[in-house]
Amino acid sequence: MRFLLDWNMPVMDGYEFLGKSARIAGGDQPKVVFCTTENDVAHIARALSAAGANKYIMKPFDKDIVAAKFQEVGSHLTFRSGG
């Protein structure tokens, strides 16, 4: 399971989502890359350590950055063009 997770969401934040997704995933450890506009080191550290995210990227980003981050955590992505 892979997540590209926006840390600031309207209903729940990324921290809460990761806690709930761990229960849903049935014990599997998902690969999580979270994206944020915040550059606060404490915020990023909380996401990477306590919440269990694997990597983070700053907004704005493109598909090459997303693919590279997932590759760093051992999860290959293939993008398909819409149509």
mmCIF file with all atom_site columns, C-alpha atoms in Angstrom:
data_model
loop_
_atom_site.group_PDB
_atom_site.id
_atom_site.type_symbol
_atom_site.label_atom_id
_atom_site.label_alt_id
_atom_site.label_comp_id
_atom_site.label_asym_id
_atom_site.label_entity_id
_atom_site.label_seq_id
_atom_site.pdbx_PDB_ins_code
_atom_site.Cartn_x
_atom_site.Cartn_y
_atom_site.Cartn_z
_atom_site.occupancy
_atom_site.B_iso_or_equiv
_atom_site.pdbx_formal_charge
_atom_site.auth_seq_id
_atom_site.auth_comp_id
_atom_site.auth_asym_id
_atom_site.auth_atom_id
_atom_site.pdbx_PDB_model_num
ATOM 1  C CA . MET A 1 1  ? 0.000   0.000  0.000   1.00 0.00 ? 1  MET A CA 1
ATOM 2  C CA . ARG A 1 2  ? 1.277   3.472  -0.916  1.00 0.00 ? 2  ARG A CA 1
ATOM 3  C CA . PHE A 1 3  ? 0.064   6.916  0.103   1.00 0.00 ? 3  PHE A CA 1
ATOM 4  C CA . LEU A 1 4  ? 0.913   10.350 -1.198  1.00 0.00 ? 4  LEU A CA 1
ATOM 5  C CA . LEU A 1 5  ? -0.540  12.231 1.708   1.00 0.00 ? 5  LEU A CA 1
ATOM 6  C CA . ASP A 1 6  ? -1.254  15.932 2.038   1.00 0.00 ? 6  ASP A CA 1
ATOM 7  C CA . TRP A 1 7  ? -0.515  16.828 5.636   1.00 0.00 ? 7  TRP A CA 1
ATOM 8  C CA . ASN A 1 8  ? -3.174  19.551 5.832   1.00 0.00 ? 8  ASN A CA 1
ATOM 9  C CA . MET A 1 9  ? -6.560  18.137 4.906   1.00 0.00 ? 9  MET A CA 1
ATOM 10 C CA . PRO A 1 10 ? -10.005 19.568 5.712   1.00 0.00 ? 10 PRO A CA 1
ATOM 11 C CA . VAL A 1 11 ? -11.505 16.710 7.771   1.00 0.00 ? 11 VAL A CA 1
ATOM 12 C CA . MET A 1 12 ? -8.446  15.260 9.510   1.00 0.00 ? 12 MET A CA 1
ATOM 13 C CA . ASP A 1 13 ? -4.739  15.986 9.357   1.00 0.00 ? 13 ASP A CA 1
ATOM 14 C CA . GLY A 1 14 ? -2.156  13.585 7.998   1.00 0.00 ? 14 GLY A CA 1
ATOM 15 C CA . TYR A 1 15 ? -1.118  12.511 11.483  1.00 0.00 ? 15 TYR A CA 1
ATOM 16 C CA . GLU A 1 16 ? -4.648  11.338 12.306  1.00 0.00 ? 16 GLU A CA 1
ATOM 17 C CA . PHE A 1 17 ? -5.034  9.680  8.888   1.00 0.00 ? 17 PHE A CA 1
ATOM 18 C CA . LEU A 1 18 ? -1.870  7.638  9.365   1.00 0.00 ? 18 LEU A CA 1
ATOM 19 C CA . GLY A 1 19 ? -3.094  6.412  12.735  1.00 0.00 ? 19 GLY A CA 1
ATOM 20 C CA . LYS A 1 20 ? -6.370  5.255  11.210  1.00 0.00 ? 20 LYS A CA 1
ATOM 21 C CA . SER A 1 21 ? -4.775  3.773  8.086   1.00 0.00 ? 21 SER A CA 1
ATOM 22 C CA . ALA A 1 22 ? -2.492  1.585  10.197  1.00 0.00 ? 22 ALA A CA 1
ATOM 23 C CA . ARG A 1 23 ? -5.585  -0.096 11.648  1.00 0.00 ? 23 ARG A CA 1
ATOM 24 C CA . ILE A 1 24 ? -7.273  -0.420 8.247   1.00 0.00 ? 24 ILE A CA 1
ATOM 25 C CA . ALA A 1 25 ? -4.215  -1.856 6.504   1.00 0.00 ? 25 ALA A CA 1
ATOM 26 C CA . GLY A 1 26 ? -4.327  -4.943 8.706   1.00 0.00 ? 26 GLY A CA 1
ATOM 27 C CA . GLY A 1 27 ? -0.834  -4.562 10.053  1.00 0.00 ? 27 GLY A CA 1
ATOM 28 C CA . ASP A 1 28 ? 0.836   -3.949 6.696   1.00 0.00 ? 28 ASP A CA 1
ATOM 29 C CA . GLN A 1 29 ? 3.331   -1.120 6.779   1.00 0.00 ? 29 GLN A CA 1
ATOM 30 C CA . PRO A 1 30 ? 2.310   1.311  4.012   1.00 0.00 ? 30 PRO A CA 1
ATOM 31 C CA . LYS A 1 31 ? 4.871   3.442  2.174   1.00 0.00 ? 31 LYS A CA 1
ATOM 32 C CA . VAL A 1 32 ? 3.981   7.044  2.928   1.00 0.00 ? 32 VAL A CA 1
ATOM 33 C CA . VAL A 1 33 ? 5.288   10.206 1.325   1.00 0.00 ? 33 VAL A CA 1
ATOM 34 C CA . PHE A 1 34 ? 3.639   13.293 2.725   1.00 0.00 ? 34 PHE A CA 1
ATOM 35 C CA . CYS A 1 35 ? 3.530   16.660 1.046   1.00 0.00 ? 35 CYS A CA 1
ATOM 36 C CA . THR A 1 36 ? 3.373   19.995 2.763   1.00 0.00 ? 36 THR A CA 1
ATOM 37 C CA . THR A 1 37 ? 3.892   23.708 2.318   1.00 0.00 ? 37 THR A CA 1
ATOM 38 C CA . GLU A 1 38 ? 5.193   24.000 5.873   1.00 0.00 ? 38 GLU A CA 1
ATOM 39 C CA . ASN A 1 39 ? 8.927   24.118 6.468   1.00 0.00 ? 39 ASN A CA 1
ATOM 40 C CA . ASP A 1 40 ? 8.817   23.822 10.262  1.00 0.00 ? 40 ASP A CA 1
ATOM 41 C CA . VAL A 1 41 ? 11.391  21.200 11.292  1.00 0.00 ? 41 VAL A CA 1
ATOM 42 C CA . ALA A 1 42 ? 9.308   20.069 14.296  1.00 0.00 ? 42 ALA A CA 1
ATOM 43 C CA . HIS A 1 43 ? 6.288   19.497 12.043  1.00 0.00 ? 43 HIS A CA 1
ATOM 44 C CA . ILE A 1 44 ? 8.335   17.403 9.608   1.00 0.00 ? 44 ILE A CA 1
ATOM 45 C CA . ALA A 1 45 ? 10.031  15.458 12.416  1.00 0.00 ? 45 ALA A CA 1
ATOM 46 C CA . ARG A 1 46 ? 6.635   14.601 13.930  1.00 0.00 ? 46 ARG A CA 1
ATOM 47 C CA . ALA A 1 47 ? 5.424   13.255 10.603  1.00 0.00 ? 47 ALA A CA 1
ATOM 48 C CA . LEU A 1 48 ? 8.541   11.175 9.981   1.00 0.00 ? 48 LEU A CA 1
ATOM 49 C CA . SER A 1 49 ? 8.941   9.741  13.472  1.00 0.00 ? 49 SER A CA 1
ATOM 50 C CA . ALA A 1 50 ? 5.709   9.652  15.434  1.00 0.00 ? 50 ALA A CA 1
ATOM 51 C CA . ALA A 1 51 ? 3.298   9.351  12.500  1.00 0.00 ? 51 ALA A CA 1
ATOM 52 C CA . GLY A 1 52 ? 5.352   6.869  10.504  1.00 0.00 ? 52 GLY A CA 1
ATOM 53 C CA . ALA A 1 53 ? 5.748   8.691  7.195   1.00 0.00 ? 53 ALA A CA 1
ATOM 54 C CA . ASN A 1 54 ? 8.745   7.528  5.169   1.00 0.00 ? 54 ASN A CA 1
ATOM 55 C CA . LYS A 1 55 ? 9.612   10.730 3.275   1.00 0.00 ? 55 LYS A CA 1
ATOM 56 C CA . TYR A 1 56 ? 8.310   14.207 2.700   1.00 0.00 ? 56 TYR A CA 1
ATOM 57 C CA . ILE A 1 57 ? 8.222   16.601 -0.217  1.00 0.00 ? 57 ILE A CA 1
ATOM 58 C CA . MET A 1 58 ? 7.587   20.312 -0.323  1.00 0.00 ? 58 MET A CA 1
ATOM 59 C CA . LYS A 1 59 ? 4.860   21.757 -2.513  1.00 0.00 ? 59 LYS A CA 1
ATOM 60 C CA . PRO A 1 60 ? 4.877   22.422 -5.403  1.00 0.00 ? 60 PRO A CA 1
ATOM 61 C CA . PHE A 1 61 ? 6.222   19.181 -6.847  1.00 0.00 ? 61 PHE A CA 1
ATOM 62 C CA . ASP A 1 62 ? 6.012   17.201 -10.069 1.00 0.00 ? 62 ASP A CA 1
ATOM 63 C CA . LYS A 1 63 ? 5.630   13.521 -10.917 1.00 0.00 ? 63 LYS A CA 1
ATOM 64 C CA . ASP A 1 64 ? 9.415   13.007 -11.154 1.00 0.00 ? 64 ASP A CA 1
ATOM 65 C CA . ILE A 1 65 ? 9.883   14.151 -7.558  1.00 0.00 ? 65 ILE A CA 1
ATOM 66 C CA . VAL A 1 66 ? 7.037   11.907 -6.366  1.00 0.00 ? 66 VAL A CA 1
ATOM 67 C CA . ALA A 1 67 ? 8.449   8.899  -8.231  1.00 0.00 ? 67 ALA A CA 1
ATOM 68 C CA . ALA A 1 68 ? 11.951  9.525  -6.844  1.00 0.00 ? 68 ALA A CA 1
ATOM 69 C CA . LYS A 1 69 ? 10.709  9.698  -3.244  1.00 0.00 ? 69 LYS A CA 1
ATOM 70 C CA . PHE A 1 70 ? 8.746   6.466  -3.561  1.00 0.00 ? 70 PHE A CA 1
ATOM 71 C CA . GLN A 1 71 ? 11.754  4.802  -5.173  1.00 0.00 ? 71 GLN A CA 1
ATOM 72 C CA . GLU A 1 72 ? 13.860  5.897  -2.166  1.00 0.00 ? 72 GLU A CA 1
ATOM 73 C CA . VAL A 1 73 ? 11.490  3.988  0.120   1.00 0.00 ? 73 VAL A CA 1
ATOM 74 C CA . GLY A 1 74 ? 11.511  0.905  -2.083  1.00 0.00 ? 74 GLY A CA 1
ATOM 75 C CA . SER A 1 75 ? 8.238   1.360  -3.919  1.00 0.00 ? 75 SER A CA 1
ATOM 76 C CA . HIS A 1 76 ? 8.281   1.821  -7.695  1.00 0.00 ? 76 HIS A CA 1
ATOM 77 C CA . LEU A 1 77 ? 5.616   4.016  -9.292  1.00 0.00 ? 77 LEU A CA 1
ATOM 78 C CA . THR A 1 78 ? 4.488   4.090  -12.900 1.00 0.00 ? 78 THR A CA 1
ATOM 79 C CA . PHE A 1 79 ? 2.509   7.058  -14.130 1.00 0.00 ? 79 PHE A CA 1
ATOM 80 C CA . ARG A 1 80 ? -0.022  6.707  -16.895 1.00 0.00 ? 80 ARG A CA 1
ATOM 81 C CA . SER A 1 81 ? -1.253  9.561  -19.019 1.00 0.00 ? 81 SER A CA 1
ATOM 82 C CA . GLY A 1 82 ? -4.931  10.336 -18.632 1.00 0.00 ? 82 GLY A CA 1
ATOM 83 C CA . GLY A 1 83 ? -7.256  10.069 -21.488 1.00 0.00 ? 83 GLY A CA 1
#
